[in-house]
CSV table of N, CA, C and O in Angstrom, one decimal:
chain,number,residue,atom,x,y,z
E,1152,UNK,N,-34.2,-115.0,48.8
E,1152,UNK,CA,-33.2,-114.5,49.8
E,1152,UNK,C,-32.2,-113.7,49.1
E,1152,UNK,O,-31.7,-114.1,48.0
E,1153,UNK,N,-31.8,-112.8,49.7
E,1153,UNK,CA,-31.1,-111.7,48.5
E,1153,UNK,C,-30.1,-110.7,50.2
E,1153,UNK,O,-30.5,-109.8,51.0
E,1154,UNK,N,-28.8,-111.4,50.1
E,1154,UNK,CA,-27.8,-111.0,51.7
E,1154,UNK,C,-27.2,-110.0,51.0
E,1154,UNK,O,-26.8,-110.0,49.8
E,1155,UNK,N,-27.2,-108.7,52.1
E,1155,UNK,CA,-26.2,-108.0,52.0
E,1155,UNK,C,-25.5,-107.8,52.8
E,1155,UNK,O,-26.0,-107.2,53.7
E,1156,UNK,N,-24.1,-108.1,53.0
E,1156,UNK,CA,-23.5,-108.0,54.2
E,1156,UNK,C,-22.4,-106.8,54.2
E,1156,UNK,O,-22.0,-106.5,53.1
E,1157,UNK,N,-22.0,-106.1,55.6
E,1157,UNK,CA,-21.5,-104.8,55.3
E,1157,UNK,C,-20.9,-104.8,56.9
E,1157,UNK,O,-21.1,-105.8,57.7
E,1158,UNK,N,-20.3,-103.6,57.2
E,1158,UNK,CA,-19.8,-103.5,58.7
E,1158,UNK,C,-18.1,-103.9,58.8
E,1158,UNK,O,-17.5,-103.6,59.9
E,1159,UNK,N,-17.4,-104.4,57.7
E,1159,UNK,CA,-15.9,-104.5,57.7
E,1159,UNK,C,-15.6,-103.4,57.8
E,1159,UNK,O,-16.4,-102.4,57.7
E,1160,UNK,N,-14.2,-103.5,57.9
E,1160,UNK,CA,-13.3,-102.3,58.2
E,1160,UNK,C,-11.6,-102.7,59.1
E,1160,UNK,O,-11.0,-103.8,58.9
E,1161,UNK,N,-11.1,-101.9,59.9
E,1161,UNK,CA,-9.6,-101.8,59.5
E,1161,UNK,C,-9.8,-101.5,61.2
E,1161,UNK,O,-10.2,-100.3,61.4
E,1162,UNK,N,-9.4,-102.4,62.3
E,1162,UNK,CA,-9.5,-102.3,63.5
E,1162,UNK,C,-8.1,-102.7,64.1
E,1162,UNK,O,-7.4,-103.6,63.5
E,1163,UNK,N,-7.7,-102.0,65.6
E,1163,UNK,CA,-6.7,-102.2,65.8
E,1163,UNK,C,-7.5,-104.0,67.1
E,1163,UNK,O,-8.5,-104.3,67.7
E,1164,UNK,N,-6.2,-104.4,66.6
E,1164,UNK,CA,-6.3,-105.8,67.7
E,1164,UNK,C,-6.7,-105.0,69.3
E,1164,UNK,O,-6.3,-104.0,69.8
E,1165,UNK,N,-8.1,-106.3,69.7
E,1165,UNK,CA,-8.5,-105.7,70.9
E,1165,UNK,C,-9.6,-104.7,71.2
E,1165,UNK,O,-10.2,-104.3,72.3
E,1166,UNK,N,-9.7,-104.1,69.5
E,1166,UNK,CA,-10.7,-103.9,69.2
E,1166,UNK,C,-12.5,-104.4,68.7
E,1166,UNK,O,-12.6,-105.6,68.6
E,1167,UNK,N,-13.2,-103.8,68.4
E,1167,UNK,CA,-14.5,-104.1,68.3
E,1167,UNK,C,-14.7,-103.5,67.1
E,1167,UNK,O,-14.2,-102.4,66.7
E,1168,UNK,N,-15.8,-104.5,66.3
E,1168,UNK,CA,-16.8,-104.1,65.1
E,1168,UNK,C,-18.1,-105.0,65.2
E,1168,UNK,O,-18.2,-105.9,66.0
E,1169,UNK,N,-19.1,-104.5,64.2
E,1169,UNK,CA,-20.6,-105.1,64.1
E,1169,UNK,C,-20.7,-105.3,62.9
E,1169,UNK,O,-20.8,-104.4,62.2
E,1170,UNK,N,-20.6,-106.5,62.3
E,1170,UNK,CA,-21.1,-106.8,60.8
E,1170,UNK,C,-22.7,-107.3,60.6
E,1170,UNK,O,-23.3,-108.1,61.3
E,1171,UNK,N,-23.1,-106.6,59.7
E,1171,UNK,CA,-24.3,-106.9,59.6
E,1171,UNK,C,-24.9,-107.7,58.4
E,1171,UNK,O,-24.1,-107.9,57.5
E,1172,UNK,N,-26.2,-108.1,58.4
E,1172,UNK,CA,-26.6,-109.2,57.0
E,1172,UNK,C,-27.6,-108.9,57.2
E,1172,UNK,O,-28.2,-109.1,58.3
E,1173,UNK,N,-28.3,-108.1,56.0
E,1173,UNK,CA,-29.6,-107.8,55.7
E,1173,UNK,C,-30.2,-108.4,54.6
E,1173,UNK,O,-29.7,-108.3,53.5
E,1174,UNK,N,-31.2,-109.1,54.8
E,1174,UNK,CA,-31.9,-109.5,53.8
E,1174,UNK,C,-33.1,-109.1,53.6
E,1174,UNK,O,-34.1,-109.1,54.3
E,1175,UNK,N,-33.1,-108.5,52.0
E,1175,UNK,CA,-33.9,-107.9,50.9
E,1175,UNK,C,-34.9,-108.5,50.4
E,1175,UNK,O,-35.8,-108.1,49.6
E,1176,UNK,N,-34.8,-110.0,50.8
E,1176,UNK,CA,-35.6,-111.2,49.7
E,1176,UNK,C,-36.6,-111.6,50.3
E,1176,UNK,O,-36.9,-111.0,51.3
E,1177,UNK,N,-37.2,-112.3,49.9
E,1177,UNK,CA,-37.9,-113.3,50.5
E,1177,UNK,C,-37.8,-114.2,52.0
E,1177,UNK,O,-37.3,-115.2,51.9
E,1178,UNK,N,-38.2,-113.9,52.9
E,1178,UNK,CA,-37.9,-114.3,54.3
E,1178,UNK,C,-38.3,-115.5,54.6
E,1178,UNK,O,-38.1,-116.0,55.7
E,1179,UNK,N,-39.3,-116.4,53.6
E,1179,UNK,CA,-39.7,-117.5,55.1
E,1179,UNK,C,-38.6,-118.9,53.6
E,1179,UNK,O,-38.8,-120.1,53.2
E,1180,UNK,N,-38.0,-118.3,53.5
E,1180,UNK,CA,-37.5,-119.4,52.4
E,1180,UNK,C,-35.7,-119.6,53.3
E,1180,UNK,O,-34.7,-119.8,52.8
E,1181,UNK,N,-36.0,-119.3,55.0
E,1181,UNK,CA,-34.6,-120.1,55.7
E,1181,UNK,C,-35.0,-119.5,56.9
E,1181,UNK,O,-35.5,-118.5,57.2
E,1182,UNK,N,-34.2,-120.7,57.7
E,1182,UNK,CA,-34.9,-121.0,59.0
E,1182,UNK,C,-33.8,-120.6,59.9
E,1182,UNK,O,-33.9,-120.7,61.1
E,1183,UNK,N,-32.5,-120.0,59.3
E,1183,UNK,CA,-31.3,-119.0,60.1
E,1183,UNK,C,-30.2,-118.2,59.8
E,1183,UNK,O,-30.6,-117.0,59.9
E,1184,UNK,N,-29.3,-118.3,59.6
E,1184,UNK,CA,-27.9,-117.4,59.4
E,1184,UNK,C,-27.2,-118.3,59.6
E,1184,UNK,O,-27.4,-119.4,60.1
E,1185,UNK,N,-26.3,-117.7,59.1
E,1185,UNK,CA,-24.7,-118.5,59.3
E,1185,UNK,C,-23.7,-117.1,59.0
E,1185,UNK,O,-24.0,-116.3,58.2
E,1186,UNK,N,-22.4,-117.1,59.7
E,1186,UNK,CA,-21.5,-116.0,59.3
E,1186,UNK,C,-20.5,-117.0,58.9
E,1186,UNK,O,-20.6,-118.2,59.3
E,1187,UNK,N,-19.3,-116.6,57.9
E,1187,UNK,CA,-17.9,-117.4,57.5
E,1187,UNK,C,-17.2,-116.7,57.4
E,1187,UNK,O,-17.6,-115.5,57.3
E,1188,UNK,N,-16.2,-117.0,57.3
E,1188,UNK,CA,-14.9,-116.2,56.6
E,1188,UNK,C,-14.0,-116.9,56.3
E,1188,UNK,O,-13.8,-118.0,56.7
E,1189,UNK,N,-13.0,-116.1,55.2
E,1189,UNK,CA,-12.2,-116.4,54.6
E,1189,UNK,C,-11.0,-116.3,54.6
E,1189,UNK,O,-11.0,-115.2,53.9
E,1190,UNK,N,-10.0,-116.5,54.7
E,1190,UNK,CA,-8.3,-115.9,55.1
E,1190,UNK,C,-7.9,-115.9,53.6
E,1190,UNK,O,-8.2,-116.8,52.8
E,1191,UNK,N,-6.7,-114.6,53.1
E,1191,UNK,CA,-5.9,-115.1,52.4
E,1191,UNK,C,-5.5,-116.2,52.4
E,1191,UNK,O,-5.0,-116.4,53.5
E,1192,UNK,N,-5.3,-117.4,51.6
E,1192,UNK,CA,-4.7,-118.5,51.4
E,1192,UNK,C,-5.1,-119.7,51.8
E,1192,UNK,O,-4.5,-120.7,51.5
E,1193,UNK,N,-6.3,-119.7,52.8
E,1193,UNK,CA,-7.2,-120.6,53.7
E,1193,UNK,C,-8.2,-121.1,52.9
E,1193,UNK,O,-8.2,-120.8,51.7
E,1194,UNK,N,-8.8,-121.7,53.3
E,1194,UNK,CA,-10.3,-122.4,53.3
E,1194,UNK,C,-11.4,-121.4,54.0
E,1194,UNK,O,-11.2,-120.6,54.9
E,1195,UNK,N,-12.5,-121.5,53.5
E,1195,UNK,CA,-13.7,-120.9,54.2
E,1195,UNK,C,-14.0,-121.4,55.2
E,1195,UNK,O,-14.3,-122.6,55.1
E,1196,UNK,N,-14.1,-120.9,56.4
E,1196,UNK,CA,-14.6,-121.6,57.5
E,1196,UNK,C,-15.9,-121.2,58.5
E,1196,UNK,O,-16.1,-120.1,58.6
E,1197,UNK,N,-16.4,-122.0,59.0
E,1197,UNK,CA,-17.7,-121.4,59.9
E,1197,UNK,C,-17.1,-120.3,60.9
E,1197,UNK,O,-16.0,-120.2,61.5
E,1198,UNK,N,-18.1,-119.7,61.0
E,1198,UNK,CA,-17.8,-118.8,62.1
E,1198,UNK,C,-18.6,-118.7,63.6
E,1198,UNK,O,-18.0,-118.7,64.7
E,1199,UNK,N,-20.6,-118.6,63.3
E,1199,UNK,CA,-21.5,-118.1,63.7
E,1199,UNK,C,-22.6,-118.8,63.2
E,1199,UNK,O,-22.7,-119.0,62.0
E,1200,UNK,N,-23.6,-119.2,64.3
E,1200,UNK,CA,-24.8,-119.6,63.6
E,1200,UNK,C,-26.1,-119.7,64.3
E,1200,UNK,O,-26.0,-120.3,65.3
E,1201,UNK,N,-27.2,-119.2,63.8
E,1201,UNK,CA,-28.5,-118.8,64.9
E,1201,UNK,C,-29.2,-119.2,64.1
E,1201,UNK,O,-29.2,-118.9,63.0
E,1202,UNK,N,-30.3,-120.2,64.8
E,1202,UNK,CA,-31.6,-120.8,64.2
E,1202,UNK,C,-33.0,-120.0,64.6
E,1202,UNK,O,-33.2,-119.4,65.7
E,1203,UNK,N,-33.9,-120.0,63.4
E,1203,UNK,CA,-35.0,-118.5,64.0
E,1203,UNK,C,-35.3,-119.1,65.3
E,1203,UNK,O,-35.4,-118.5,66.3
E,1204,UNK,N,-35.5,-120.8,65.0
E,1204,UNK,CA,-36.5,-121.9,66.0
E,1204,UNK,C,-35.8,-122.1,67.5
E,1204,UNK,O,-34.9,-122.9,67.8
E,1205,UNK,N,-36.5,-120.9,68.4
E,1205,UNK,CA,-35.6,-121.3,69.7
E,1205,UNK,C,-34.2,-120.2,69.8
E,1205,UNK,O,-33.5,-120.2,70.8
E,1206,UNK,N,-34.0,-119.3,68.5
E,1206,UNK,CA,-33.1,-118.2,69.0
E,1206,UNK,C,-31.4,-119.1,69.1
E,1206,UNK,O,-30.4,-118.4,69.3
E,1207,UNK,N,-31.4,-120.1,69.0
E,1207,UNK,CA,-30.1,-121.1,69.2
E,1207,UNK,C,-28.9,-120.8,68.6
E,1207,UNK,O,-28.7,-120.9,67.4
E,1208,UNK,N,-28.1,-120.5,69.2
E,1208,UNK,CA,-27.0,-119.8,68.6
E,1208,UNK,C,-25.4,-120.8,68.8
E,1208,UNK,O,-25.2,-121.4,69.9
E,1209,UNK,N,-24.4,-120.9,67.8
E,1209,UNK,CA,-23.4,-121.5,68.0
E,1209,UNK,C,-22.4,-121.2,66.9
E,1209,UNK,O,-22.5,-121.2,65.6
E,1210,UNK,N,-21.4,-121.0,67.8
E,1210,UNK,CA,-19.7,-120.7,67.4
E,1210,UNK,C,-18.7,-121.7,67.4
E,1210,UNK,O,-18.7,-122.7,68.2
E,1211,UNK,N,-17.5,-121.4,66.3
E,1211,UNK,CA,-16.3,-121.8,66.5
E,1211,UNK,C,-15.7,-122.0,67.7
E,1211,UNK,O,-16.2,-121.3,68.6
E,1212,UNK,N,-14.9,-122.5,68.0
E,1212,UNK,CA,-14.4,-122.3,69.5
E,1212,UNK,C,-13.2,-121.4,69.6
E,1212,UNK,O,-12.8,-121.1,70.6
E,1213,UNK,N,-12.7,-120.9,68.2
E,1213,UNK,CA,-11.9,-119.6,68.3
E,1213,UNK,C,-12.7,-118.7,68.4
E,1213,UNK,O,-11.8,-117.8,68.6
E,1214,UNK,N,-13.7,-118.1,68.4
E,1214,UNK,CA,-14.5,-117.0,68.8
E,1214,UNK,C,-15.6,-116.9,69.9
E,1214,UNK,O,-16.3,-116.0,70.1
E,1215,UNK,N,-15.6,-118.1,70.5
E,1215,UNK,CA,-16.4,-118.2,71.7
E,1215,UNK,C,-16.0,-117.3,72.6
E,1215,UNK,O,-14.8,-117.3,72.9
E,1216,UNK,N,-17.0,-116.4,73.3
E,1216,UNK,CA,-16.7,-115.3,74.1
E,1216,UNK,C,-16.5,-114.0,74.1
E,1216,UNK,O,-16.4,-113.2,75.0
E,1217,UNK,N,-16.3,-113.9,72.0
E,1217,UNK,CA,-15.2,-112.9,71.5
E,1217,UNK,C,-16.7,-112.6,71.0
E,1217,UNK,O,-17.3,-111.6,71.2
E,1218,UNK,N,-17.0,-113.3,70.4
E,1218,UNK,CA,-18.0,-112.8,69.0
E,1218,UNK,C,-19.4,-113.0,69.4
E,1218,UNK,O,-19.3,-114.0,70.1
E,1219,UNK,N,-20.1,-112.9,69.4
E,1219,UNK,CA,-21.8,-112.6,69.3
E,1219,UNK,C,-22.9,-112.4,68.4
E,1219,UNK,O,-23.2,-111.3,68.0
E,1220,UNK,N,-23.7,-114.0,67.9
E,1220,UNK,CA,-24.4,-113.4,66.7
E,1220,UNK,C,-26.0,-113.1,67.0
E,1220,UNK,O,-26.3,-114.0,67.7
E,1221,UNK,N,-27.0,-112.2,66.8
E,1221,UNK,CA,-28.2,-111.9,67.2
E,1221,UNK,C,-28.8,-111.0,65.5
E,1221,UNK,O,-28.2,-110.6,64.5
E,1222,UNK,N,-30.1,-111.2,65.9
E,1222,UNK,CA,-31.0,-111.2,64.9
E,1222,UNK,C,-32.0,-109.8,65.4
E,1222,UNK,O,-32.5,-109.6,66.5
E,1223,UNK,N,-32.0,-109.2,64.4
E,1223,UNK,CA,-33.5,-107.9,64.4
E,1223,UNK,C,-34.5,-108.5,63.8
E,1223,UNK,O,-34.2,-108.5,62.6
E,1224,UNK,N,-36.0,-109.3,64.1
E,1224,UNK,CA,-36.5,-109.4,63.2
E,1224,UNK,C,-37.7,-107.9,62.4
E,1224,UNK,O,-38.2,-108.1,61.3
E,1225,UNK,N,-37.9,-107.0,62.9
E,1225,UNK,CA,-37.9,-106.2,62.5
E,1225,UNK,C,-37.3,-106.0,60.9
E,1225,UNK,O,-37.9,-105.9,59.8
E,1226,UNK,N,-36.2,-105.9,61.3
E,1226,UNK,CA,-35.0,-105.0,60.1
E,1226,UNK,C,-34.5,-106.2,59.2
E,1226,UNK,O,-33.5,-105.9,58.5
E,1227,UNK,N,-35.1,-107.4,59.2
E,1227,UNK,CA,-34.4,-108.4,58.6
E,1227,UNK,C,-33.0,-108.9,58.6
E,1227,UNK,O,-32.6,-109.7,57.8
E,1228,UNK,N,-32.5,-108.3,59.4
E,1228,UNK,CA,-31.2,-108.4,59.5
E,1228,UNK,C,-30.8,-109.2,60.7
E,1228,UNK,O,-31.4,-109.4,61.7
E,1229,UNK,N,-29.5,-109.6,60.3
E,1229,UNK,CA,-28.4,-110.3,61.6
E,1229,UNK,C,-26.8,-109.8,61.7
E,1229,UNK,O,-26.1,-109.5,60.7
E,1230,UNK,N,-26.5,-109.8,63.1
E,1230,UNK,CA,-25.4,-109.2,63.5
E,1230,UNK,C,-24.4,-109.9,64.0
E,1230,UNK,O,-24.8,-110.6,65.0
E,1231,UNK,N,-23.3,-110.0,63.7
E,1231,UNK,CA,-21.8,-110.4,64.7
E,1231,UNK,C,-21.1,-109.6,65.0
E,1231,UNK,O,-20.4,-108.8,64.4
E,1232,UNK,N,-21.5,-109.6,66.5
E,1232,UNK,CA,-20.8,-108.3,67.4
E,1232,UNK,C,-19.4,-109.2,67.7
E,1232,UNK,O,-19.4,-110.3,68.2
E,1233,UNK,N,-17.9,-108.3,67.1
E,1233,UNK,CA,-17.4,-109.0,67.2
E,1233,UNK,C,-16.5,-108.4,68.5
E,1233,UNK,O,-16.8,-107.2,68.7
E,1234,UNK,N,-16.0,-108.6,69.1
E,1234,UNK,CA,-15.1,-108.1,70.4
E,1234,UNK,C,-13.5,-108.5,70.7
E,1234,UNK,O,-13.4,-109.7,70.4
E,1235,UNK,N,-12.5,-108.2,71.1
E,1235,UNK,CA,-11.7,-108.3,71.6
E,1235,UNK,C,-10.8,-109.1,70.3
E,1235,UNK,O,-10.2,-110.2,70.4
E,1236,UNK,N,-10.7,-108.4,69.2
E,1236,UNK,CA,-10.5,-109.0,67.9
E,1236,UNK,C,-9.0,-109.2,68.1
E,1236,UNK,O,-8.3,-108.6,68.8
E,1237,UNK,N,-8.6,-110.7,66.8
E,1237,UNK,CA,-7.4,-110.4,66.7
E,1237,UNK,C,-6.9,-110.4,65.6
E,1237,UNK,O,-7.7,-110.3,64.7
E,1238,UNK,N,-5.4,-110.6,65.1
E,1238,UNK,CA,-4.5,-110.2,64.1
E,1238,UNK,C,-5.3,-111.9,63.4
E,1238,UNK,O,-5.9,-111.9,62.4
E,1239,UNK,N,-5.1,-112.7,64.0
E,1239,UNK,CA,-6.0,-113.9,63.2
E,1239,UNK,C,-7.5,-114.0,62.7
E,1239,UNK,O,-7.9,-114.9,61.9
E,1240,UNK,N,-8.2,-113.0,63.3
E,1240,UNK,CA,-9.5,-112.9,62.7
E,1240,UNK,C,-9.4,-112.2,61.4
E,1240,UNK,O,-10.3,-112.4,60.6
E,1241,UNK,N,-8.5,-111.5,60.9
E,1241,UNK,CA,-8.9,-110.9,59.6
E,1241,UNK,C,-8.5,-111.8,58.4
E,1241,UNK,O,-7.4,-112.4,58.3
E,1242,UNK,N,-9.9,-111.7,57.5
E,1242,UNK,CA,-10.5,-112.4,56.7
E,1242,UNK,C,-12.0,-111.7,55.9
E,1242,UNK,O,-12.8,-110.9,56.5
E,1243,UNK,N,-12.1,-111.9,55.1
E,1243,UNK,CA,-13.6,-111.6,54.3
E,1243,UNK,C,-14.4,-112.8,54.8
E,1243,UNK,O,-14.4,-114.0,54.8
E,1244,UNK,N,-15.3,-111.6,55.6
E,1244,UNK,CA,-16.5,-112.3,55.8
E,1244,UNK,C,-17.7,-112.2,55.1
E,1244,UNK,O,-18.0,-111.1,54.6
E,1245,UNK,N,-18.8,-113.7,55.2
E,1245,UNK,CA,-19.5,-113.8,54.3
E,1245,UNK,C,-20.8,-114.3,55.2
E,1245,UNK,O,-20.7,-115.0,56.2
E,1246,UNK,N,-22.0,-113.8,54.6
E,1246,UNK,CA,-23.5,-114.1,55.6
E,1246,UNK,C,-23.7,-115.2,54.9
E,1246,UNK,O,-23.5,-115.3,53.7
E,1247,UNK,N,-24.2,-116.4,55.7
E,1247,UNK,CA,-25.3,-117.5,54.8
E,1247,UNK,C,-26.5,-117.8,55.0
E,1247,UNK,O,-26.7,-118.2,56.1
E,1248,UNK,N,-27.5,-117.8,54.4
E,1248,UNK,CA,-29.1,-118.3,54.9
E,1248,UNK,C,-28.6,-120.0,55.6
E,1248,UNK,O,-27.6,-120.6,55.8
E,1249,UNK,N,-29.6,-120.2,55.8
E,1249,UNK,CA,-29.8,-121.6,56.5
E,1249,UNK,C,-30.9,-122.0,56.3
E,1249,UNK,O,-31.9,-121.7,56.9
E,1250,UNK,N,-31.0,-122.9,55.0
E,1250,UNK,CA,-32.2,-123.3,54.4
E,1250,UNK,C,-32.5,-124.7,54.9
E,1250,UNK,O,-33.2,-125.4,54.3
E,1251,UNK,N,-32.0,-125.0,56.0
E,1251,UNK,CA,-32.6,-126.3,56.1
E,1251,UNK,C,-33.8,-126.1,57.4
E,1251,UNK,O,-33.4,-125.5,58.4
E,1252,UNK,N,-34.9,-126.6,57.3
E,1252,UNK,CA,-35.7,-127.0,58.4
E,1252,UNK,C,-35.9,-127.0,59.2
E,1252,UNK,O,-36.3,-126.3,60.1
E,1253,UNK,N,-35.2,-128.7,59.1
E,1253,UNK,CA,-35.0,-129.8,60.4
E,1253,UNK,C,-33.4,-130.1,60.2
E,1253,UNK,O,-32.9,-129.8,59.1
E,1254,UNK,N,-32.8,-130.6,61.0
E,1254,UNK,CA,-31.9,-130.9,61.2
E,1254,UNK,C,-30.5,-130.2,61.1
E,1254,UNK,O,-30.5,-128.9,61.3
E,1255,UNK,N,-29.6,-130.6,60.8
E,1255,UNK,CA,-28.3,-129.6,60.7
E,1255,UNK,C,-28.5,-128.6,59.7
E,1255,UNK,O,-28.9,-128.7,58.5
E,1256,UNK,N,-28.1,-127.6,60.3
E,1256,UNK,CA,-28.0,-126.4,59.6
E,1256,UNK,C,-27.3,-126.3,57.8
E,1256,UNK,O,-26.1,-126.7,57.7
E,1257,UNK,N,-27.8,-126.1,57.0
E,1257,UNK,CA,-27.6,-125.8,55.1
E,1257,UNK,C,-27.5,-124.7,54.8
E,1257,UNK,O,-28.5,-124.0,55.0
E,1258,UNK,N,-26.3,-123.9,54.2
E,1258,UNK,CA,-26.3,-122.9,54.0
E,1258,UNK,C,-25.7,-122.9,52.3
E,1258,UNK,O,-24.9,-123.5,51.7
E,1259,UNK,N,-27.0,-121.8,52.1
E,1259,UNK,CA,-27.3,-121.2,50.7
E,1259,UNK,C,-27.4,-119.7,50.7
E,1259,UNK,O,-27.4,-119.1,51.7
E,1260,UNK,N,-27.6,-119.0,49.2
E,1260,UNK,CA,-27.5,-118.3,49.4
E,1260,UNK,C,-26.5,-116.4,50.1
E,1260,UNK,O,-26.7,-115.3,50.6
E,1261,UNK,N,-25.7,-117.2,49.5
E,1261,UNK,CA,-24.2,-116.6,49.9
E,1261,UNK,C,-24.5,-114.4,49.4
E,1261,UNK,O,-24.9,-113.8,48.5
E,1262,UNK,N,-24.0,-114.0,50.9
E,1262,UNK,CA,-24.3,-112.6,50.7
E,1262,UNK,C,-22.5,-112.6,49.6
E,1262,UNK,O,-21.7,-113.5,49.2
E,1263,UNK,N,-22.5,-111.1,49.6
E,1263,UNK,CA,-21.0,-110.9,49.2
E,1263,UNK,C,-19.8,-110.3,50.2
E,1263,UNK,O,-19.9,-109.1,50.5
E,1264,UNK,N,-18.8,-111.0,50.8
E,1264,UNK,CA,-18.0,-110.6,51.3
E,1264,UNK,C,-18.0,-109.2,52.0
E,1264,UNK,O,-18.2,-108.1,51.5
E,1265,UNK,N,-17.6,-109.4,53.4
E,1265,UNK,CA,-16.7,-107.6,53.6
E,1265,UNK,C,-15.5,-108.0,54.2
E,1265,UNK,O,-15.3,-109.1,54.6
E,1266,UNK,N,-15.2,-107.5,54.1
E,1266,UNK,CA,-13.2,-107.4,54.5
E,1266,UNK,C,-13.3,-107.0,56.2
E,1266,UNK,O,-14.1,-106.1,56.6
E,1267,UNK,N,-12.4,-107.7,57.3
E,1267,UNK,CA,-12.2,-107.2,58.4
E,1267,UNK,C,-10.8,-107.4,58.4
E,1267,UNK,O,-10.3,-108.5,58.1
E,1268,UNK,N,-10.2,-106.6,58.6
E,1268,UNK,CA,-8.5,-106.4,59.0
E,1268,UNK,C,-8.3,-105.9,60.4
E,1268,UNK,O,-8.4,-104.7,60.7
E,1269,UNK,N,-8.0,-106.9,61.3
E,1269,UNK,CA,-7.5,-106.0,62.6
E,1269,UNK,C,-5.9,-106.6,62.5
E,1269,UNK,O,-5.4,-107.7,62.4
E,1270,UNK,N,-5.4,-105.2,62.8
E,1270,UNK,CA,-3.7,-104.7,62.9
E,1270,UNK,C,-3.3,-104.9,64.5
E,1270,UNK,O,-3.9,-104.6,65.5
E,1271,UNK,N,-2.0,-105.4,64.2
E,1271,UNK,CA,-1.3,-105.4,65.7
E,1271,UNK,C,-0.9,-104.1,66.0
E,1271,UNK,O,-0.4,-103.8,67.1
């Protein structure tokens, strides 16, 4: 599994962006995605997460309604449509595989960071 994640950038609050996670590697070695991010001075925290099995998807409860994660299987890739952003969402975000099977979601595999800054 080999993440590249991309799609940050410099949005005004209320605004919209699409970050994406493409993976280059090996595909049947994880069974979903995970998005995170990071704040200056914070902890890493979950963001986003979709299992291949069943399409099952689940969020933070600060971004419920806001954010949107979906999968191309095609293009190898997964997306967080993010929407109605705010001055608290910016943070470096980071894609994770989901190597676990069965049961709660394991995330390995760490893409590299993109930066999302939304401005008041």
């Amino acid at each position: 599994v080999q993440l590249q994640a991309s799609g940050g950038g410099l949005v005004q609050a209320g605004g919209s962006l699409r970050l994406s996670c493409a993976n280059s590697g090996r595909t049947s070695s994880n069974y979903g995605m995970g998005w995170f991010r990071q704040a200056p001075g914070k902890e890493r925290e979950f963001v986003a997460g979709i299992r291949w099995s069943g399409g099952r998807t689940f969020y933070v409860d600060s971004v419920k309604g806001r954010f949107t994660i979906s999968r191309d299987n095609a293009k190898n890739t997964v997306y967080l449509q993010m929407n109605s952003l705010k001055v608290e969402d910016t943070a470096v975000y980071y894609c994770a595989a989901d190597i676990a099977r069965v049961g709660p979601p394991k995330y390995d595999y760490w893409g590299q960071g993109t930066q999302v800054t939304v401005s008041s």
